[in-house]
XYZ file of C-alpha atoms in Angstrom:
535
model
C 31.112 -4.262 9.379
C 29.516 -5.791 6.309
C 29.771 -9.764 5.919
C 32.422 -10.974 2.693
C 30.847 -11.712 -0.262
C 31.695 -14.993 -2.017
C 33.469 -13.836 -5.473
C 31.464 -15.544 -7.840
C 28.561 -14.587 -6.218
C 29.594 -10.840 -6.635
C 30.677 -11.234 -10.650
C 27.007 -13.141 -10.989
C 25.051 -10.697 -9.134
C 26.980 -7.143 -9.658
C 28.264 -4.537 -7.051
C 25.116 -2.912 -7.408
C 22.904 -5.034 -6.200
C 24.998 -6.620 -3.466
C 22.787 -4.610 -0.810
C 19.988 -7.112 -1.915
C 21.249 -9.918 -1.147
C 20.081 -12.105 2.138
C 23.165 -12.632 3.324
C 23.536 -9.167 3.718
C 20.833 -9.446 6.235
C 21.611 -12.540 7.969
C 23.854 -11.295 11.218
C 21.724 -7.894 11.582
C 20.684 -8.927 15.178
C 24.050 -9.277 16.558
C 24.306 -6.009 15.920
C 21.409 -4.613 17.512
C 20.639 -2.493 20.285
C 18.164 -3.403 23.445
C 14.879 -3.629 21.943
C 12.096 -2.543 23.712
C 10.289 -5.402 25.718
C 6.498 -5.678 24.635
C 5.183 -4.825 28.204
C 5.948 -1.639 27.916
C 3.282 0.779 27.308
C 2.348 1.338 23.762
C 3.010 5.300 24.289
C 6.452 4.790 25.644
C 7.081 2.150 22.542
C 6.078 4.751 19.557
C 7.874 7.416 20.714
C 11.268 5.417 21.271
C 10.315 4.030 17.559
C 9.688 8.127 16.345
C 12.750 9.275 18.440
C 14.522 6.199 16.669
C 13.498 6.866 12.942
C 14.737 10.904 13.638
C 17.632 9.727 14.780
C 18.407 7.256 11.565
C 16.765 9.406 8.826
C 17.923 13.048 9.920
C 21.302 12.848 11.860
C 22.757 9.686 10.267
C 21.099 9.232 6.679
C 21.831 11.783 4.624
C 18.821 11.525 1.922
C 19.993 13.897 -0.857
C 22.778 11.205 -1.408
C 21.153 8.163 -0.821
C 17.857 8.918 -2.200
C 19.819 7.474 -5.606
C 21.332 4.487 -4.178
C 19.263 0.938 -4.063
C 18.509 -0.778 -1.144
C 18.142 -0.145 2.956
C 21.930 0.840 3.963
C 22.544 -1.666 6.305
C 23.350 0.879 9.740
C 19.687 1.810 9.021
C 17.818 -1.663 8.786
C 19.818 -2.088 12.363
C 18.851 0.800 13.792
C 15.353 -0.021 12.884
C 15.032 -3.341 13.413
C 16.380 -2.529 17.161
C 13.097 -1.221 18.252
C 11.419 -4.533 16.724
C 8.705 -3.187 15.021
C 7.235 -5.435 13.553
C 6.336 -7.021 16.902
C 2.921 -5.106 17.023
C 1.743 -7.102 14.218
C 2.530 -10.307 16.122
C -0.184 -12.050 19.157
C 0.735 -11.515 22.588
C 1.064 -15.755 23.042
C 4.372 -15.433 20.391
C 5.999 -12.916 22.355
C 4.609 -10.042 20.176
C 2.680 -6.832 21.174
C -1.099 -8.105 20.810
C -1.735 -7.559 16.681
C -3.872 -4.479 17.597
C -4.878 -2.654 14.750
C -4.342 0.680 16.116
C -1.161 -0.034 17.168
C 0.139 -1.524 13.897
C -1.066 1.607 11.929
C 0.672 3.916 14.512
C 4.381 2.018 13.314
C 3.196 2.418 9.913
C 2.347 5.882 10.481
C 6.193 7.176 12.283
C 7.549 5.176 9.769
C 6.028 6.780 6.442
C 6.721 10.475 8.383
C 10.376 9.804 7.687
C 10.571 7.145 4.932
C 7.223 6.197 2.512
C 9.508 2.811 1.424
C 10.417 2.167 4.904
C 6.852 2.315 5.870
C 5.534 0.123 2.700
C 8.405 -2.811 3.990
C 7.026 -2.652 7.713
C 3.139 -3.069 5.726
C 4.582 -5.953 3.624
C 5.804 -7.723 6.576
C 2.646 -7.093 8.719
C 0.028 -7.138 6.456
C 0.916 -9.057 3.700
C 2.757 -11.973 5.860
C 2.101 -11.934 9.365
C -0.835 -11.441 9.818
C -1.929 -13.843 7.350
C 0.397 -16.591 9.141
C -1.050 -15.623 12.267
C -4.518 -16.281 10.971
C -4.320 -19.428 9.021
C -0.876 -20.312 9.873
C -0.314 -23.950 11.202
C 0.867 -23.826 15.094
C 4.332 -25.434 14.639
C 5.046 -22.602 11.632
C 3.813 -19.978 13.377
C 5.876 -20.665 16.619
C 8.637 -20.553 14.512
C 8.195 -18.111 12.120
C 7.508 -15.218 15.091
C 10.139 -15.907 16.671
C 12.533 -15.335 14.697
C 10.939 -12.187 13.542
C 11.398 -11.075 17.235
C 14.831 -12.520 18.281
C 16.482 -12.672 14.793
C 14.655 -9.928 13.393
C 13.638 -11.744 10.176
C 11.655 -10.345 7.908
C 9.056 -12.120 5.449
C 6.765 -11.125 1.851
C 4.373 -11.945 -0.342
C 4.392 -13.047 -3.867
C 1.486 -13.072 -6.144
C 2.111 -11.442 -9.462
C 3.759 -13.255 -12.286
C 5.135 -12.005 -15.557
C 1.540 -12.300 -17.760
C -1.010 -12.487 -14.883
C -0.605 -9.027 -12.601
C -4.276 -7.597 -12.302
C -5.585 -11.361 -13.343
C -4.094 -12.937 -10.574
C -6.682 -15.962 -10.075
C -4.866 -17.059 -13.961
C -1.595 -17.568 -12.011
C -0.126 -20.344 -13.502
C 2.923 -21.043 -10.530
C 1.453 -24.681 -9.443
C 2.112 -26.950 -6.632
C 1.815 -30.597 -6.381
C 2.365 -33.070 -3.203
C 4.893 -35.594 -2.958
C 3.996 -37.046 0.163
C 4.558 -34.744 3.217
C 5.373 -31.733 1.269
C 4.812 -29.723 -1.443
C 6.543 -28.915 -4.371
C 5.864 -25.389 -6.210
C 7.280 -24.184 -9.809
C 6.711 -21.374 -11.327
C 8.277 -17.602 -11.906
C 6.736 -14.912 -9.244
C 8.313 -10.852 -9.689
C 7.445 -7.532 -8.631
C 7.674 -8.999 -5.035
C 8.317 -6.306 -2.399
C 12.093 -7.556 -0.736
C 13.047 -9.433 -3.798
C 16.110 -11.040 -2.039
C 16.037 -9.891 1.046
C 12.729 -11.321 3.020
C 14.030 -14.317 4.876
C 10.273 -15.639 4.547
C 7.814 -15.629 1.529
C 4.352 -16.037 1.635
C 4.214 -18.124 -2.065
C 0.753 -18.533 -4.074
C 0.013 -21.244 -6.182
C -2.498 -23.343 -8.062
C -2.662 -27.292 -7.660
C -1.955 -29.283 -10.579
C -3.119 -32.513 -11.455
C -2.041 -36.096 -12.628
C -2.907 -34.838 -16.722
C -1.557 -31.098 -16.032
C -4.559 -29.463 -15.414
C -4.311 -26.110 -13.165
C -7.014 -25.799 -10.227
C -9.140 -22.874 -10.105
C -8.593 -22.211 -6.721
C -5.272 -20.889 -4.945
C -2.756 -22.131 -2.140
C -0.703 -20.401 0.244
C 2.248 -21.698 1.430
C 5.036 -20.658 4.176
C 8.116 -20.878 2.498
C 10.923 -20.499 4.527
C 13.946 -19.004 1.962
C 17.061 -19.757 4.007
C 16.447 -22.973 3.934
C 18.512 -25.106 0.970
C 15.333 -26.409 -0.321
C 13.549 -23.596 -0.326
C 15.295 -20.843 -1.304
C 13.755 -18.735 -4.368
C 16.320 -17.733 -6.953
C 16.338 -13.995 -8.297
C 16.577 -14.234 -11.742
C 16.642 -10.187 -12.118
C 16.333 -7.426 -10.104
C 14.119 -4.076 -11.599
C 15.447 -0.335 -12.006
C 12.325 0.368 -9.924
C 11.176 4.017 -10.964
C 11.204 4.852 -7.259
C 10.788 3.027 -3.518
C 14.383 2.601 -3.994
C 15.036 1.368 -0.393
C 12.796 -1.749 -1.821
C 14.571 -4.501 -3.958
C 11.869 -5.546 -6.767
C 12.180 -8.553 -9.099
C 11.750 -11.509 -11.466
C 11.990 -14.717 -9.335
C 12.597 -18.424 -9.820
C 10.374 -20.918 -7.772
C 11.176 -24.404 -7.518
C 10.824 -25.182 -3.948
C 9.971 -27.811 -1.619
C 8.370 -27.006 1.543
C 6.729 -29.315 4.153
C 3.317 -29.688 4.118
C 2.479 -28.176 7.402
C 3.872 -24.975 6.210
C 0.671 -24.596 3.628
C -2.208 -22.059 5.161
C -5.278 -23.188 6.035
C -8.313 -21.463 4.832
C -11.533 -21.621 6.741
C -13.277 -22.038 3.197
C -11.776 -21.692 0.126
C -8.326 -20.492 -0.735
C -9.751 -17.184 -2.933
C -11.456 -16.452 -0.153
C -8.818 -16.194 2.157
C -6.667 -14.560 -0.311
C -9.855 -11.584 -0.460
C -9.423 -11.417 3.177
C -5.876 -10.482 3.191
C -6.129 -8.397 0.249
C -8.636 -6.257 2.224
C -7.129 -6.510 5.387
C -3.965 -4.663 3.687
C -5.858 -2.478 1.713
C -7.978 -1.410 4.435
C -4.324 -0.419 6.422
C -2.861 1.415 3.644
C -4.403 4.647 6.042
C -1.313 3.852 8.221
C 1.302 4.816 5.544
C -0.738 7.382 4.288
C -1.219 8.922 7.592
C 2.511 10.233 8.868
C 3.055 10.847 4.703
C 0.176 12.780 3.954
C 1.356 15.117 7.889
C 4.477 15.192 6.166
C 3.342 16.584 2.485
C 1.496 18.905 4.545
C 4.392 20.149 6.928
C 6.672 20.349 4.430
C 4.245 22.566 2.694
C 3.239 24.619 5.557
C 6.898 25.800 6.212
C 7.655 26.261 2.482
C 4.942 28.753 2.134
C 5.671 30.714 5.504
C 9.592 30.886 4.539
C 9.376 31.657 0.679
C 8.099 35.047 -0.440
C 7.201 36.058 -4.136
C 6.270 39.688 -4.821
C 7.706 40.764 -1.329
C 5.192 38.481 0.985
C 4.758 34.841 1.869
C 3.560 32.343 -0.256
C 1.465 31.262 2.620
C -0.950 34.821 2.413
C -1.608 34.231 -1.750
C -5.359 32.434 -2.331
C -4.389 29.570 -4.771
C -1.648 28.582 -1.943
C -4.355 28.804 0.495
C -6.447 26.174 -1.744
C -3.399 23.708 -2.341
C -2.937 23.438 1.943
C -6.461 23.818 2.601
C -6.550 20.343 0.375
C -3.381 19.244 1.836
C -5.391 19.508 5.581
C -8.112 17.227 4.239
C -6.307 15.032 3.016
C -4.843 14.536 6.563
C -8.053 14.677 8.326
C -10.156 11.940 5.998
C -7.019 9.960 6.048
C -7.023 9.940 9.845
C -10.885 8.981 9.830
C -9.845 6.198 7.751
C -7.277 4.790 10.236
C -10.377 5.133 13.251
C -12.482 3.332 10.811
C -9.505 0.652 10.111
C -8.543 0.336 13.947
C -11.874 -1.185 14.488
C -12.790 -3.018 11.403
C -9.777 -4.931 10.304
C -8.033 -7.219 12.906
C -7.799 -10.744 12.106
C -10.359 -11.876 14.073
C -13.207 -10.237 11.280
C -13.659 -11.771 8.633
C -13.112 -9.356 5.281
C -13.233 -11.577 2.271
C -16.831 -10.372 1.438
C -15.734 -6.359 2.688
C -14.571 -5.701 -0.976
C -16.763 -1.822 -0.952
C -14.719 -0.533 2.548
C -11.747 -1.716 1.719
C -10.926 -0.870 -2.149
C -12.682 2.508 -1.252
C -9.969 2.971 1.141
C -7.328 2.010 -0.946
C -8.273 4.333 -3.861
C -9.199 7.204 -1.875
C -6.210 7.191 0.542
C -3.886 6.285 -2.350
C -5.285 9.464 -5.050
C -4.853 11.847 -1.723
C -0.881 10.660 -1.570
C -0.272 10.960 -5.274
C -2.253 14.680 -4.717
C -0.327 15.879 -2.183
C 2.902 15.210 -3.480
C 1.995 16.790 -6.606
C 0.908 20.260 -4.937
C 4.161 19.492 -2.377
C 6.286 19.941 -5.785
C 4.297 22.688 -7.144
C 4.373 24.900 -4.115
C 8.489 24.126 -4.141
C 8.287 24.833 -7.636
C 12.111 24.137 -9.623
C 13.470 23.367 -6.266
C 11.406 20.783 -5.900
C 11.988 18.648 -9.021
C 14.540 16.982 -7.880
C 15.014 13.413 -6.831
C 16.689 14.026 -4.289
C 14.112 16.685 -2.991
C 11.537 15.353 -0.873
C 8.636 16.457 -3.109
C 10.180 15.290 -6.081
C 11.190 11.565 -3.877
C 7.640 11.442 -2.692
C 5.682 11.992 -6.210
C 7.815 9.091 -7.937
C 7.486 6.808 -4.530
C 3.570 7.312 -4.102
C 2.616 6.893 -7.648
C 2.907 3.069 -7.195
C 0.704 2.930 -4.410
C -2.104 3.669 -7.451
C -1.289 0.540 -8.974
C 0.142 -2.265 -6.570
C -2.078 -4.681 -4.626
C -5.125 -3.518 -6.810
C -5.266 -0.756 -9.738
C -7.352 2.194 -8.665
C -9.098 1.927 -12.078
C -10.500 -1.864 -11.220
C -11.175 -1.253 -7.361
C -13.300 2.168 -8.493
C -15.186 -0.043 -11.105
C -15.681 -2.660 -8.558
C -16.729 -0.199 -6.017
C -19.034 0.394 -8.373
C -20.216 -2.798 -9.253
C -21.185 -4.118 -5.594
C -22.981 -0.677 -4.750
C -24.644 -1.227 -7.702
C -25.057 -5.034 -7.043
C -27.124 -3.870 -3.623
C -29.345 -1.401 -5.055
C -30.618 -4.332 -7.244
C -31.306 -6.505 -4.571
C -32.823 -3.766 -3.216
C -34.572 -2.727 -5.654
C -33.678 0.519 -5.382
C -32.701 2.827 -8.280
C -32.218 6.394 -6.739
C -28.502 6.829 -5.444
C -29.585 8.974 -2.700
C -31.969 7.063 -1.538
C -29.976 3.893 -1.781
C -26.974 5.648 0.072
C -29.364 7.440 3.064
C -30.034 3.713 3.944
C -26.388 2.341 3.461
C -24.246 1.527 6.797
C -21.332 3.276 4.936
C -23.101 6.499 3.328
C -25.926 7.295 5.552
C -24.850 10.336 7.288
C -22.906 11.759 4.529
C -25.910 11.339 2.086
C -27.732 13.758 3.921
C -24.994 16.755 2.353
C -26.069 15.586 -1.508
C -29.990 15.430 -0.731
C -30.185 17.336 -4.432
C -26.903 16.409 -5.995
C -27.239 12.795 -6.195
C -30.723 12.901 -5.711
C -31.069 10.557 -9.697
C -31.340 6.994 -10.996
C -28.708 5.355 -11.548
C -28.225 3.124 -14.773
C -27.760 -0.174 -13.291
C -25.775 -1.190 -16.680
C -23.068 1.780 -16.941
C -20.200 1.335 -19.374
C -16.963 0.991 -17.600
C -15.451 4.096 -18.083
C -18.979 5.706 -16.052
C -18.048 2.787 -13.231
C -15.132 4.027 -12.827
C -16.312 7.668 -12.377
C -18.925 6.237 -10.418
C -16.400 4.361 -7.817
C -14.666 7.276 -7.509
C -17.611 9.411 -6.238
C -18.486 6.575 -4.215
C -15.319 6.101 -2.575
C -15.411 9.929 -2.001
C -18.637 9.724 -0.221
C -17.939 6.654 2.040
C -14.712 8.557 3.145
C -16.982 11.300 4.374
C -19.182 9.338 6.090
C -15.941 7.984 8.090
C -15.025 11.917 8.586
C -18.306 12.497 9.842
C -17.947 9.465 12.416
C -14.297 10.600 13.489
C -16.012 14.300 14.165
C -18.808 13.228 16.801
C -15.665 11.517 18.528
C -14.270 15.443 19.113
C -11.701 15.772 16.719
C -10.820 18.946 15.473
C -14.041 20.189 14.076
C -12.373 23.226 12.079
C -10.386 20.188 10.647
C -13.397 17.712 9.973
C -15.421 20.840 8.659
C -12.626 21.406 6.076
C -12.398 18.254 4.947
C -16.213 17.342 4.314
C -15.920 21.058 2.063
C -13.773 19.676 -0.051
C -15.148 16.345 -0.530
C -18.512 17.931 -0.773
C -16.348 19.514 -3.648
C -14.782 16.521 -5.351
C -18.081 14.851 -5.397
C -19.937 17.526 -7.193
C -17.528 17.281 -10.016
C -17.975 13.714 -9.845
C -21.609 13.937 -9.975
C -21.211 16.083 -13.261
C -18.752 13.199 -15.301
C -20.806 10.688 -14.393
C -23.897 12.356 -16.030
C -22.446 13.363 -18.693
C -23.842 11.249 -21.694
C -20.936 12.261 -24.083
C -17.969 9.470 -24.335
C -14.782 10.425 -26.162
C -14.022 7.856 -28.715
C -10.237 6.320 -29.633
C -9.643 6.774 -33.522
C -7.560 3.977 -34.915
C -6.123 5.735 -38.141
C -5.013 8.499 -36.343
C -2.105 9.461 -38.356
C -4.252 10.237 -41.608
C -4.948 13.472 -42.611
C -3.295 14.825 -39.066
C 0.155 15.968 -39.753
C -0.615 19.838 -38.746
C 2.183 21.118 -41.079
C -0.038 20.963 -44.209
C -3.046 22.770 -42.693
C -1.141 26.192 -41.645
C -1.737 29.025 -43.635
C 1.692 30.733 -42.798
């Protein structure tokens, strides 16, 4: 049962992206089943949510044919929705499951094991919205606003990025001025995750004054999109390489929202957008985590059921290598999500926690792209297909590189506040600077001769960037090493450090290397091969 769509709305809009629209949306929770009443245990509630997911994914979605098709069909944002999951990233005084860490990663988690899109809308809607609202949310708004995330199953975004400002966000040039009790913001906002579909945005926006002038600093405002003056119009939606379950877009904002729906910030409004930044960077673990054991399954029973020169895949070395790599990927990631559990609710404060979280980020993000690269080599042809899961998963995890942070900028700003310390410090020598670092202490003590060098506290950026990644390589160990003393499977944690120990080392060797390859403008002179052969 699908609701009619207006005519003119469906000329204006096209068939194909009539899944994206809100009113698709709008009556999902009269159709939903009983959903699980936040008293009960959090055990009972995941594996209802896992059984759930199975149920949708594997018996009632068939993937090959709609890993093509745009948008969340809408039997499986139901099904979903019935188990209210987002509820764990709402406080217990809304009606929610307490906002525990651990227990919003372990959603994340079952949900990237069957769907890496599904999993990135449940992290937009916690991390990037609700848990900002329930931080500096105003009380009236955030009454509201959880609500009908639990009883109408709403669900709510972010938008930052404009057409010319993406990895320059503070340049935004959206602006918001106030006309007594409310606020009006222009401005044009795209690549938002649930272009069309959240029911809620979280909009961003720089105050402009009486001769035009832009602020430097940044507002966040509530903006509640079913409401006439606030809805956001979609001006296009993208032919998003992958994530296809995700609408993306160019958006129009001219709204007007009351002016107790504008965050408050404890200090400044950069700062508080820092602190959600890291917050969500430092959960990404929680979408990595069920799609990195998936990568990894996947592989597993590839190799044991395909056999090449009359024996398993799984008994030839370089296959051995690829899951071997797969398995530490797995474990660091799950060190990561211990290390997250305990370091990122919204009661810490993370604007100034750039170094943990952008090493997280990076790390757990390189690991996804990884895996579903050696996923689609192991499956070789078979596998390069869209519709195949390792061909599905290396288009959908690529973006996770780039979105909410480049890996090349958080690696160079890694970088830069390591290198930041060790001034203060006064310390030059990387090992010694990382034996005394909260973050790299334990695992310095494996590169007592490899990193045992001074560090040129002016680098070029390319070096920065080679630098961050060793870095963020290191720190990740140092989490390993924590999640091993807690008992975790020490053939597993052993594995993992081996092969970070291994990354590292290669690291170490780019980042000494004094040679820099240089970009030659007038490369088409004198370089058309033809004229050189002697055939």
């Amino acid at each position: 049962m699908e609701r009619r769509i207006n005519p003119a709305c469906r000329r204006a809009v096209g068939e194909g992206l009539l899944r994206y629209l809100p009113s698709t949306f709008m009556s999902i929770a009269s159709y939903l089943s009983d959903t699980i009443a936040s008293s009960v245990d959090f055990s009972t509630y995941i594996d209802r949510y896992k059984d759930t997911l199975r149920t949708a994914f594997r018996r009632r979605l068939d993937l090959d044919a709609q890993s093509l098709k745009r948008g969340f069909p809408s039997f499986l944002m139901r099904q979903v929705q019935s188990c209210t999951p987002l509820s764990v990233f709402i406080p217990a005084t809304y009606g929610g499951r307490g906002a525990k860490v651990s227990e919003c990663l372990s959603v994340l988690e079952a949900s990237s094991y069957e769907s890496l899109a599904l999993s990135l809308t449940m992290g937009i809607n916690g991390a990037l919205f609700l848990q900002p609202v329930s931080k500096y949310g105003q009380e009236d708004v955030k009454a509201e606003a959880f609500r009908r995330f639990l009883q109408d199953k709403a669900l709510g975004g972010l938008m930052i990025t404009e057409p010319e400002y993406g990895s320059d966000a503070l340049s935004m040039q959206t602006s918001f001025t106030q006309e007594g009790n409310a606020y009006v913001i222009q401005g044009t906002k795209q690549w938002a995750g649930l272009t069309g579909m959240a029911d809620f945005w979280l909009l961003t926006a720089r105050e402009r004054d009486a001769q035009g002038n832009l602020g430097r600093d940044v507002g966040f405002f509530v903006c509640d999109a079913q409401q006439p003056e606030q809805h956001i119009e979609v001006e296009e939606y993208f032919n998003n390489l992958g994530l296809y379950f995700i609408p993306y877009g160019r958006n129009r904002v001219n709204v007007r929202v009351p002016a107790v729906q504008r965050l408050e910030p404890k200090t400044t409004g950069i700062k508080m957008m820092l602190d959600l930044l890291h917050r969500s960077r430092m959960q990404f673990p929680g979408m990595g985590m069920g799609y990195l054991r998936r990568m990894l399954d996947e592989a597993v029973q590839h190799c044991r059921e395909r056999y090449v020169g009359g024996q398993s895949l799984f008994n030839y070395d370089q296959v051995k290598e690829r899951l071997a790599r797969l398995q530490a990927y797995y474990t660091s990631c799950s060190a990561m999500c211990a290390y997250a559990s305990e370091h990122a609710s919204t009661e810490r404060e993370l604007a100034t926690e750039s170094i943990p979280a952008n090493a997280i980020k990076t790390v757990v993000t390189d690991f996804m792209q990884e895996a579903s690269q050696s996923l689609l080599q192991l499956t070789g042809a078979k596998g390069y297909r869209l519709d195949h899961i390792a061909g599905r998963s290396t288009v959908d995890s690529r973006p996770f590189q780039i979105f909410e942070g480049s890996n090349d900028i958080l690696y160079q700003q890694i970088s830069e506040g390591i290198l930041k310390l060790m001034r203060r410090s006064k310390e030059t020598n990387l090992h010694a600077f990382l034996s005394s670092y909260a973050l790299t202490s334990r695992a310095a003590e494996y590169f007592k001769d490899t990193l045992n060098f001074n560090v040129d506290l002016s680098l070029p950026q390319r070096k920065l960037v080679d630098l961050g990644q060793l870095l963020g390589r290191v720190i990740t160990m140092e989490f390993t090493i924590d999640l091993g003393s807690r008992g975790f499977h020490s053939d597993l944690i052993s594995n993992a450090l081996t092969v970070l120990r291994q990354d590292v080392d290669a690291l170490v060797t780019r980042v000494g290397t004094p040679l820099q390859s240089a970009v030659v403008e007038d490369y088409t002179e004198d370089s058309g091969w033809l004229q050189y052969t002697r055939a």
